[in-house]
Amino acid sequence: MMKMMIFGRSSFKPRLLLVVAAALVAGIVGLLGLQNSFPTGCIMTYMYPTYVPLPAPANTSVSKYGLFLYHEGWKKIDYELKLVQLSGVPVLFIPGNGGSYKQVRSLAAESDRAFNGGPLEESFYQSGVLTNEEGSFEENGIKRVNDIDGKDMNALRKQYYNHLDWFAVDLDGEHSAMDGRILEEHTEYVVQAIHRILDRYKESLEARSKNMANFATLLPKSVILVGHSMGGFVARAAVVHPGLRRHAVQTVVTLSSPHLSPPVATQPSLGYYFSRINWAWRKGYSSRKHPGLRSSLSTLSLSHVVVVSIFGGARDYQVRSKMASLDGLVPSTHGLSIAAPGMLNVWLGMEHQSILWCNQLVVQVSHTLLQMIDQKTGQPFSSPSRRLATFVRSLRSPLPQMLGWMSRSQIPEISQLARKPAVVTILAMDGRRRWLDIQKLGSDGRDHFVLVTNLVPCLGIRVHLWPERGSKEGFSVNQRVLEVTKKMVQLPAGPAPRQIEPGRQTEQAPPSGVLFLSSEDLQGFRFITLMVAPRPILSGRPPPAASMAVGQFYKPSEGRHTLPPFWIASTILGHKDVQLVENHPLLVNLTLSLSTGVLPVKMEMKTASCGIRNSVFANEDPGDLEHTSLCKLRCFPPVALVWDPLTGIAVIPNFFSETIVVDSSPALWSARRGSRETTVAILVDPLCAYNIRMSASLPSAATRFLLVHGLEIAGFAVAILLFTLMQQARAWELDYPVPSVLASMEYNLRLPFPFIYLSMIPLIIYTTLEIANSESTSSFASFVLVSIACYGFATGAVAILATLSQIILYIAASVHFFVKRRCMGWIQRVNAQIPSRVSNQLNVCSSLWVLGSIRSRPLFAVMVLSILLVFFVHPALGLIVVVLVHTCNCYLALYSHQQQNNFMLSSDEALDKQVPLEKVDNGQIASPKPIISFKDAQLEIFNYSHGLLLVHLIAAAMLIPSLVAWGQRLGMDRSLPWFLDASLSFGIILHGFVGSKLDVNTPLVPFPGSPNNDAGLSFVYALAALYSYLAGLALAPYRVFHALAIIGALTTVFRILDRRGRMKGDYSLRRRHFHRH
């Protein structure tokens, strides 16, 4: 039973005030964090662009979209001749939301330079290889596909086999991320553009054949699709389009593209279109036919298609890494998801637009596409395994596999220090071979070896494994000697060291490569030899300013430190320290049990000592300037390797102060949506002692909270308002005064009930369904805690919105009442001066049938107008009309309440004044009693109308992005709104007009006790709130439209039943409503 004390009160109680304050602080801090700019380290790409338009076929109608061919060069060219000379590999670029076809210029220009300049300089570092899962789709796939270092690669090092012809579609800068119809139209045009490109190659070949040109050119059979942002999803949608030619697309590369869900998942048709395309992709890799499917979504064989998704990481605020992941859509045998911070030769996180022009990434992608061309055909490899292996080899770092964070694949085998300490340091390029005794130095369980160096493998340093020590200093001819130099993995090097004074030693150089040898690698061998080349034999390269190589035998368990969740959470109150004493493992592995996707952590590394315990600096403060400078001469800069299963690896050179944050969250429940923990591996000088200071970064946590859980909060906001309407409807059913929005929200926050069953029951239902449908689950504790935090933030945000709207309405009503009182005499004088002829003309006009009908039934006329707008213009406009109607209702109720309050205060019977029921406007309050307080009746009207105003305001706001996109096309597009959006909005309109009165209430669910306790409309609101809550948890807030539309349909049914009952004289369906005075 609801308590009387919650009714009629709208002031903040302590619980609600605390929630509002927390939401306000988190929102302000989070939004300020979004404004922070971070230096990306990207190099700008320059070009000389020319865009050649491709004429449309003669038998096609004129389209507002266009297709262009890119040409790099500053000289003017003949467009027709350029089109006739097409002979390369076609690549189609698809811009994203509001993007331009001219954004192709960076990729196209670097591809042209890469082809003319030849392949990148040969690297002797270990390249990425397919894992066992990725190579499982072909028998012996890993062994065959990973072995690309043979004749093909030797020939490829001289010249690429063909160039790339870059095309781009002009989509008129439309906002495809905001409207599902625009997205579908873009897909249709891209399919046409693919066919046009392939036909153009045939026409060009025929034109060259007439001029006795080259006859041996092979026609391309497929087009490579490269899409940015929403263009990547358009590319995937085109692949499963029923009108696309068979095998016309075999390779898709996406840059910061959402795949799992739209970034702004607020339009029902947009969310449905995403679901439809993703469903087709999930079924597309199976050759079995599925009966009963729609023809447009017939199961296609996608076994020939390889998809690569490249995303910016935590610095991309528009497309989260989870959205850009291919998990669950494309199997690992055909898809690769990789973050820019973990890409070879890139190692940088970047913003949403930067990924298009960042030179490090653009160059790497361009060379990768050129490496994918087959020497025999001059076109991309026909085998999907070869194409996937090319992307893996050129883009993905093998560090996660080397460190055991990924499933270690069968890495193909690649065909001097005798000291007692387990650590060896080389600072001179003297050409000597140093011998390491594995049995002596690898004792006490130290059966792993790690080496970091800034020397280039093979050219600057070589590493061999020996079964026994050779008798000669020269290269042994023993076939059992194994060179493992090429197992070295590249690291991004930090800035070059500086020389403090001429003639003095420079600072220690940062490492640029790391070599890991496990106990399995060392088994069967007795010695490791390290041979550093002398400076004169570096193949003409300038020697490094300072050379370094540090190796160590270590025991993995000694360097592992697990930091529990409560320890990390305590860093919110103050920093915590982790000490590394001298002679610690070179590889320090910190496991943060609380993911930095939830709580980012700022880590600072300071040198405590550097092997100078007996010097005068031993007892000085670690922050001392001279001490720090001296340690920079002795200790190499640390390198951090941050690992998360979703976003991959991020390498941070010169790791002295950095905020660790990964773009995933364990609170998003799904199979592989995030990790419970974050792993930070630090390569640090073992001869130096360090102090690692850790503190939680609350501003970064607030920013990530808004970014990751924004869609969840939107769904929760609607659920909270529906819970509020549920309490108001229940009060009506129990014949209590209807509470205000804030009073209902305050009541819903009460502990233990109703807060527990309102917030926890939906969580239990959702987790039960997810556990039944998925194989792996996230951390239940993290999921519940963060979901409740989202629920609290949404409650605070809704409370702020309710308070602001209430204040605005109250001020407007008060000003209206004040002005009306002051101007009443003037209005009467003006009315008296109006000529009678004008008055008669107005009466004649009002007697017209149409105007008379509108005047007699204004709400019906407004409802018809909103329905017409929904079905024939745009659904958002119809919902805006509904919001305006609710605003008028609230305004008039407050004005009437203010007017009556002033009248009652001016009389002697201020608190006991009552009016007959006939004076209650529009019969808003149904009561069997003949007398009711007019002031209280108006207050109840305002309370319920205010709740409807807020819930429909949020629904209208969710369609505003689609309205903006529609406004851009105004005058060019005459198509009707999608039926799904219009029909759901129609249901909301019914709720707004037909269900605007609480007397539309029919008992549905009986409760024990008095028959008057039966639940009616409150039960409907409760089910709708539950569904909206689940929609928020699923990150699909557009589904709340289904709940609101069903409420509208049911209230219409209730109204019809009520009217039929009254016509028959049956008033049993109407609720009793008593007011005690």
GROMACS .gro file of C-alpha atoms in nm, residues 402-698:
model
  297
  402MET     CA    1   5.415  -1.421  -2.734
  403LEU     CA    2   5.294  -1.324  -2.387
  404GLY     CA    3   5.026  -1.592  -2.381
  405TRP     CA    4   4.735  -1.348  -2.384
  406MET     CA    5   4.605  -1.501  -2.707
  407SER     CA    6   4.602  -1.863  -2.817
  408ARG     CA    7   4.958  -1.923  -2.927
  409SER     CA    8   4.969  -2.040  -3.285
  410GLN     CA    9   5.219  -2.265  -3.450
  411ILE     CA   10   5.482  -2.002  -3.522
  412PRO     CA   11   5.706  -2.131  -3.799
  413GLU     CA   12   6.068  -2.192  -3.706
  414ILE     CA   13   6.302  -1.952  -3.877
  415SER     CA   14   6.541  -2.099  -4.110
  416GLN     CA   15   7.791  -1.406  -2.740
  417LEU     CA   16   7.778  -1.364  -2.238
  418ALA     CA   17   7.913  -1.609  -1.997
  419ARG     CA   18   7.810  -1.446  -1.669
  420LYS     CA   19   7.669  -1.575  -1.344
  421PRO     CA   20   7.402  -1.309  -1.288
  422ALA     CA   21   7.074  -1.371  -1.465
  423VAL     CA   22   7.088  -1.020  -1.616
  424VAL     CA   23   7.309  -0.912  -1.904
  425THR     CA   24   7.350  -0.556  -2.028
  426ILE     CA   25   7.521  -0.456  -2.355
  427LEU     CA   26   7.586  -0.090  -2.425
  428ALA     CA   27   7.861  -0.111  -2.688
  429MET     CA   28   7.842  -0.213  -3.054
  430ASP     CA   29   8.170  -0.399  -3.049
  431GLY     CA   30   8.092  -0.694  -3.280
  432ARG     CA   31   8.155  -0.951  -3.008
  433ARG     CA   32   7.956  -1.268  -2.943
  434ARG     CA   33   7.847  -1.317  -2.583
  435TRP     CA   34   7.759  -1.659  -2.441
  436LEU     CA   35   7.486  -1.732  -2.187
  437ASP     CA   36   7.478  -2.067  -2.010
  438ILE     CA   37   7.114  -2.174  -1.994
  439GLN     CA   38   7.169  -2.441  -1.727
  440LYS     CA   39   7.352  -2.208  -1.488
  441LEU     CA   40   7.163  -1.887  -1.544
  442GLY     CA   41   6.827  -2.056  -1.590
  443SER     CA   42   6.832  -2.245  -1.258
  444ASP     CA   43   6.581  -2.203  -0.973
  445GLY     CA   44   6.288  -2.210  -1.210
  446ARG     CA   45   6.411  -1.920  -1.423
  447ASP     CA   46   6.345  -2.107  -1.744
  448HIS     CA   47   6.223  -1.809  -1.949
  449PHE     CA   48   6.442  -1.555  -2.126
  450VAL     CA   49   6.357  -1.200  -2.233
  451LEU     CA   50   6.570  -0.952  -2.425
  452VAL     CA   51   6.499  -0.587  -2.501
  453THR     CA   52   6.713  -0.383  -2.737
  454ASN     CA   53   6.707  -0.085  -2.968
  455LEU     CA   54   6.918  -0.267  -3.229
  456VAL     CA   55   6.760  -0.387  -3.550
  457PRO     CA   56   6.742  -0.767  -3.566
  458CYS     CA   57   6.978  -0.938  -3.810
  459LEU     CA   58   7.145  -0.607  -3.899
  460GLY     CA   59   7.232  -0.487  -3.549
  461ILE     CA   60   7.198  -0.797  -3.331
  462ARG     CA   61   7.163  -1.171  -3.380
  463VAL     CA   62   7.050  -1.435  -3.131
  464HIS     CA   63   7.126  -1.810  -3.160
  465LEU     CA   64   7.050  -2.119  -2.955
  466TRP     CA   65   7.335  -2.371  -2.927
  467PRO     CA   66   7.324  -2.732  -2.806
  468GLU     CA   67   7.691  -2.693  -2.707
  469ARG     CA   68   7.952  -2.423  -2.717
  470GLY     CA   69   8.132  -2.397  -3.053
  471SER     CA   70   8.508  -2.429  -3.070
  472LYS     CA   71   8.538  -2.143  -3.317
  473GLU     CA   72   8.447  -1.783  -3.285
  474GLY     CA   73   8.320  -1.784  -3.641
  475PHE     CA   74   7.972  -1.895  -3.743
  476SER     CA   75   7.924  -2.262  -3.662
  477VAL     CA   76   7.827  -2.502  -3.938
  478ASN     CA   77   7.645  -2.718  -3.689
  479GLN     CA   78   7.296  -2.770  -3.828
  480ARG     CA   79   7.154  -2.797  -3.477
  481VAL     CA   80   7.225  -2.431  -3.407
  482LEU     CA   81   6.899  -2.236  -3.429
  483GLU     CA   82   6.877  -1.866  -3.500
  484VAL     CA   83   6.585  -1.704  -3.318
  485THR     CA   84   6.656  -1.345  -3.413
  486LYS     CA   85   6.342  -1.317  -3.624
  487LYS     CA   86   6.128  -1.406  -3.325
  488MET     CA   87   6.198  -1.057  -3.197
  489VAL     CA   88   5.884  -0.842  -3.186
  490GLN     CA   89   5.884  -0.475  -3.275
  491LEU     CA   90   5.804  -0.210  -3.014
  492PRO     CA   91   5.729   0.157  -3.079
  493ALA     CA   92   6.041   0.347  -2.983
  494GLY     CA   93   6.008   0.665  -2.785
  495PRO     CA   94   6.194   0.990  -2.863
  496ALA     CA   95   6.564   0.962  -2.939
  497PRO     CA   96   6.787   1.009  -2.633
  498ARG     CA   97   6.960   1.340  -2.589
  499GLN     CA   98   7.323   1.399  -2.513
  500ILE     CA   99   7.357   1.613  -2.203
  501GLU     CA  100   7.698   1.758  -2.290
  502PRO     CA  101   7.940   1.697  -2.579
  503GLY     CA  102   8.161   1.403  -2.498
  504ARG     CA  103   7.938   1.275  -2.218
  505GLN     CA  104   7.727   0.961  -2.218
  506THR     CA  105   7.378   1.001  -2.357
  507GLU     CA  106   7.063   0.893  -2.178
  508GLN     CA  107   6.966   0.529  -2.207
  509ALA     CA  108   6.790   0.458  -2.533
  510PRO     CA  109   6.433   0.326  -2.530
  511PRO     CA  110   6.394  -0.032  -2.657
  512SER     CA  111   6.250  -0.088  -3.004
  513GLY     CA  112   6.226  -0.468  -2.994
  514VAL     CA  113   6.168  -0.750  -2.748
  515LEU     CA  114   6.244  -1.120  -2.768
  516PHE     CA  115   6.062  -1.377  -2.555
  517LEU     CA  116   6.187  -1.735  -2.529
  518SER     CA  117   5.981  -1.977  -2.321
  519SER     CA  118   6.100  -2.295  -2.157
  520GLU     CA  119   5.972  -2.488  -2.460
  521ASP     CA  120   6.185  -2.272  -2.688
  522LEU     CA  121   6.498  -2.331  -2.476
  523GLN     CA  122   6.447  -2.702  -2.433
  524GLY     CA  123   6.728  -2.905  -2.590
  525PHE     CA  124   6.976  -2.616  -2.595
  526ARG     CA  125   7.263  -2.529  -2.360
  527PHE     CA  126   7.370  -2.179  -2.462
  528ILE     CA  127   7.226  -1.853  -2.593
  529THR     CA  128   7.458  -1.626  -2.788
  530LEU     CA  129   7.406  -1.256  -2.845
  531MET     CA  130   7.618  -1.103  -3.119
  532VAL     CA  131   7.609  -0.727  -3.168
  533ALA     CA  132   7.729  -0.590  -3.500
  534PRO     CA  133   8.003  -0.327  -3.508
  535ARG     CA  134   7.895   0.020  -3.616
  536PRO     CA  135   8.057   0.019  -3.965
  537ILE     CA  136   7.848  -0.273  -4.097
  538LEU     CA  137   7.496  -0.136  -4.059
  539SER     CA  138   7.427  -0.140  -4.435
  540GLY     CA  139   7.474   0.232  -4.472
  541ARG     CA  140   7.230   0.319  -4.195
  542PRO     CA  141   7.327   0.579  -3.938
  543PRO     CA  142   7.407   0.404  -3.609
  544PRO     CA  143   7.181   0.479  -3.311
  545ALA     CA  144   7.288   0.758  -3.081
  546ALA     CA  145   7.303   0.508  -2.796
  547SER     CA  146   7.281   0.133  -2.822
  548MET     CA  147   7.134  -0.090  -2.557
  549ALA     CA  148   7.046  -0.456  -2.506
  550VAL     CA  149   6.929  -0.599  -2.174
  551GLY     CA  150   6.852  -0.968  -2.131
  552GLN     CA  151   6.740  -1.173  -1.833
  553PHE     CA  152   6.648  -1.525  -1.732
  554TYR     CA  153   6.338  -1.494  -1.521
  555LYS     CA  154   6.064  -1.688  -1.349
  556PRO     CA  155   5.722  -1.566  -1.472
  557SER     CA  156   5.557  -1.605  -1.132
  558GLU     CA  157   5.810  -1.369  -0.968
  559GLY     CA  158   5.698  -1.073  -1.177
  560ARG     CA  159   5.324  -1.125  -1.138
  561HIS     CA  160   5.131  -0.894  -0.909
  562THR     CA  161   4.753  -0.923  -0.875
  563LEU     CA  162   4.581  -0.612  -0.741
  564PRO     CA  163   4.237  -0.697  -0.595
  565PRO     CA  164   3.929  -0.486  -0.678
  566PHE     CA  165   3.900  -0.331  -0.331
  567TRP     CA  166   4.266  -0.228  -0.342
  568ILE     CA  167   4.211  -0.052  -0.674
  569ALA     CA  168   3.884   0.105  -0.557
  570SER     CA  169   4.062   0.243  -0.251
  571THR     CA  170   4.280   0.455  -0.479
  572ILE     CA  171   3.977   0.682  -0.515
  573LEU     CA  172   4.049   0.807  -0.163
  574GLY     CA  173   4.428   0.825  -0.205
  575HIS     CA  174   4.714   0.693  -0.410
  576LYS     CA  175   4.866   0.349  -0.356
  577ASP     CA  176   5.223   0.241  -0.425
  578VAL     CA  177   5.379  -0.075  -0.566
  579GLN     CA  178   5.752  -0.116  -0.500
  580LEU     CA  179   5.998  -0.285  -0.737
  581VAL     CA  180   6.331  -0.348  -0.572
  582GLU     CA  181   6.658  -0.393  -0.760
  583ASN     CA  182   6.712  -0.722  -0.947
  584HIS     CA  183   6.339  -0.758  -1.006
  585PRO     CA  184   6.217  -0.938  -1.320
  586LEU     CA  185   6.255  -0.744  -1.642
  587LEU     CA  186   5.894  -0.828  -1.726
  588VAL     CA  187   5.658  -0.711  -1.450
  589ASN     CA  188   5.299  -0.825  -1.498
  590LEU     CA  189   5.035  -0.624  -1.309
  591THR     CA  190   4.682  -0.765  -1.313
  592LEU     CA  191   4.422  -0.501  -1.224
  593SER     CA  192   4.126  -0.708  -1.105
  594LEU     CA  193   3.894  -0.412  -1.160
  595SER     CA  194   3.886  -0.327  -1.529
  596THR     CA  195   4.017   0.015  -1.626
  597GLY     CA  196   3.721   0.031  -1.862
  598VAL     CA  197   3.515   0.099  -1.549
  599LEU     CA  198   3.769   0.281  -1.332
  600PRO     CA  199   4.066   0.426  -1.524
  601VAL     CA  200   4.386   0.435  -1.320
  602LYS     CA  201   4.666   0.687  -1.342
  603MET     CA  202   5.007   0.522  -1.302
  604GLU     CA  203   5.332   0.706  -1.235
  605MET     CA  204   5.674   0.537  -1.234
  606LYS     CA  205   5.959   0.699  -1.047
  607THR     CA  206   6.311   0.567  -1.017
  608ALA     CA  207   6.391   0.487  -0.654
  609SER     CA  208   6.751   0.373  -0.720
  610CYS     CA  209   6.959   0.259  -1.014
  611GLY     CA  210   7.228   0.028  -0.883
  612ILE     CA  211   7.402   0.304  -0.688
  613ARG     CA  212   7.331   0.197  -0.331
  614ASN     CA  213   7.684   0.278  -0.223
  615SER     CA  214   7.694   0.618  -0.390
  616VAL     CA  215   7.612   0.954  -0.242
  617PHE     CA  216   7.271   0.943  -0.413
  618ALA     CA  217   7.157   0.627  -0.237
  619ASN     CA  218   6.966   0.798   0.043
  620GLU     CA  219   6.832   1.092  -0.153
  621ASP     CA  220   6.474   1.152  -0.245
  622PRO     CA  221   6.370   0.976  -0.566
  623GLY     CA  222   6.248   1.303  -0.708
  624ASP     CA  223   6.586   1.470  -0.674
  625LEU     CA  224   6.690   1.625  -1.006
  626GLU     CA  225   7.050   1.501  -1.003
  627HIS     CA  226   6.943   1.155  -0.894
  628THR     CA  227   6.688   1.139  -1.174
  629SER     CA  228   6.936   1.259  -1.433
  630LEU     CA  229   7.193   1.003  -1.326
  631CYS     CA  230   6.940   0.721  -1.337
  632LYS     CA  231   6.842   0.820  -1.689
  633LEU     CA  232   7.200   0.741  -1.787
  634ARG     CA  233   7.180   0.394  -1.635
  635CYS     CA  234   6.816   0.274  -1.677
  636PHE     CA  235   6.632   0.239  -2.005
  637PRO     CA  236   6.286   0.399  -2.026
  638PRO     CA  237   6.008   0.157  -1.926
  639VAL     CA  238   5.762   0.028  -2.184
  640ALA     CA  239   5.405  -0.067  -2.087
  641LEU     CA  240   5.196  -0.327  -2.267
  642VAL     CA  241   4.825  -0.289  -2.185
  643TRP     CA  242   4.604  -0.584  -2.276
  644ASP     CA  243   4.228  -0.622  -2.298
  645PRO     CA  244   4.056  -0.912  -2.480
  646LEU     CA  245   3.822  -0.679  -2.668
  647THR     CA  246   4.046  -0.391  -2.771
  648GLY     CA  247   4.367  -0.591  -2.794
  649ILE     CA  248   4.708  -0.459  -2.700
  650ALA     CA  249   4.826  -0.101  -2.657
  651VAL     CA  250   5.199  -0.026  -2.627
  652ILE     CA  251   5.307   0.284  -2.433
  653PRO     CA  252   5.677   0.378  -2.472
  654ASN     CA  253   5.851   0.600  -2.216
  655PHE     CA  254   5.604   0.490  -1.954
  656PHE     CA  255   5.653   0.737  -1.671
  657SER     CA  256   5.306   0.888  -1.624
  658GLU     CA  257   4.995   0.768  -1.805
  659THR     CA  258   4.625   0.711  -1.742
  660ILE     CA  259   4.547   0.348  -1.815
  661VAL     CA  260   4.207   0.309  -1.979
  662VAL     CA  261   4.072   0.037  -2.206
  663ASP     CA  262   3.769   0.077  -2.429
  664SER     CA  263   3.558  -0.201  -2.284
  665SER     CA  264   3.341  -0.257  -1.981
  666PRO     CA  265   3.257  -0.573  -1.788
  667ALA     CA  266   2.919  -0.422  -1.707
  668LEU     CA  267   2.795  -0.484  -2.062
  669TRP     CA  268   2.661  -0.836  -2.040
  670SER     CA  269   2.742  -1.048  -2.342
  671ALA     CA  270   2.980  -1.314  -2.464
  672ARG     CA  271   3.312  -1.126  -2.490
  673ARG     CA  272   3.191  -0.771  -2.442
  674GLY     CA  273   3.461  -0.690  -2.197
  675SER     CA  274   3.703  -0.824  -1.946
  676ARG     CA  275   3.680  -0.829  -1.570
  677GLU     CA  276   4.043  -0.728  -1.543
  678THR     CA  277   4.311  -0.531  -1.725
  679THR     CA  278   4.663  -0.662  -1.766
  680VAL     CA  279   4.955  -0.418  -1.767
  681ALA     CA  280   5.292  -0.574  -1.849
  682ILE     CA  281   5.588  -0.341  -1.796
  683LEU     CA  282   5.932  -0.393  -1.949
  684VAL     CA  283   6.154  -0.224  -1.695
  685ASP     CA  284   6.527  -0.222  -1.623
  686PRO     CA  285   6.593  -0.502  -1.367
  687LEU     CA  286   6.899  -0.325  -1.220
  688CYS     CA  287   6.692  -0.024  -1.114
  689ALA     CA  288   6.434   0.006  -0.836
  690TYR     CA  289   6.102   0.177  -0.908
  691ASN     CA  290   5.805   0.311  -0.721
  692ILE     CA  291   5.475   0.270  -0.911
  693ARG     CA  292   5.214   0.513  -0.780
  694MET     CA  293   4.853   0.441  -0.871
  695SER     CA  294   4.546   0.658  -0.825
  696ALA     CA  295   4.196   0.639  -0.969
  697SER     CA  296   4.110   0.897  -1.236
  698LEU     CA  297   3.755   1.002  -1.153
   0.00000   0.00000   0.00000
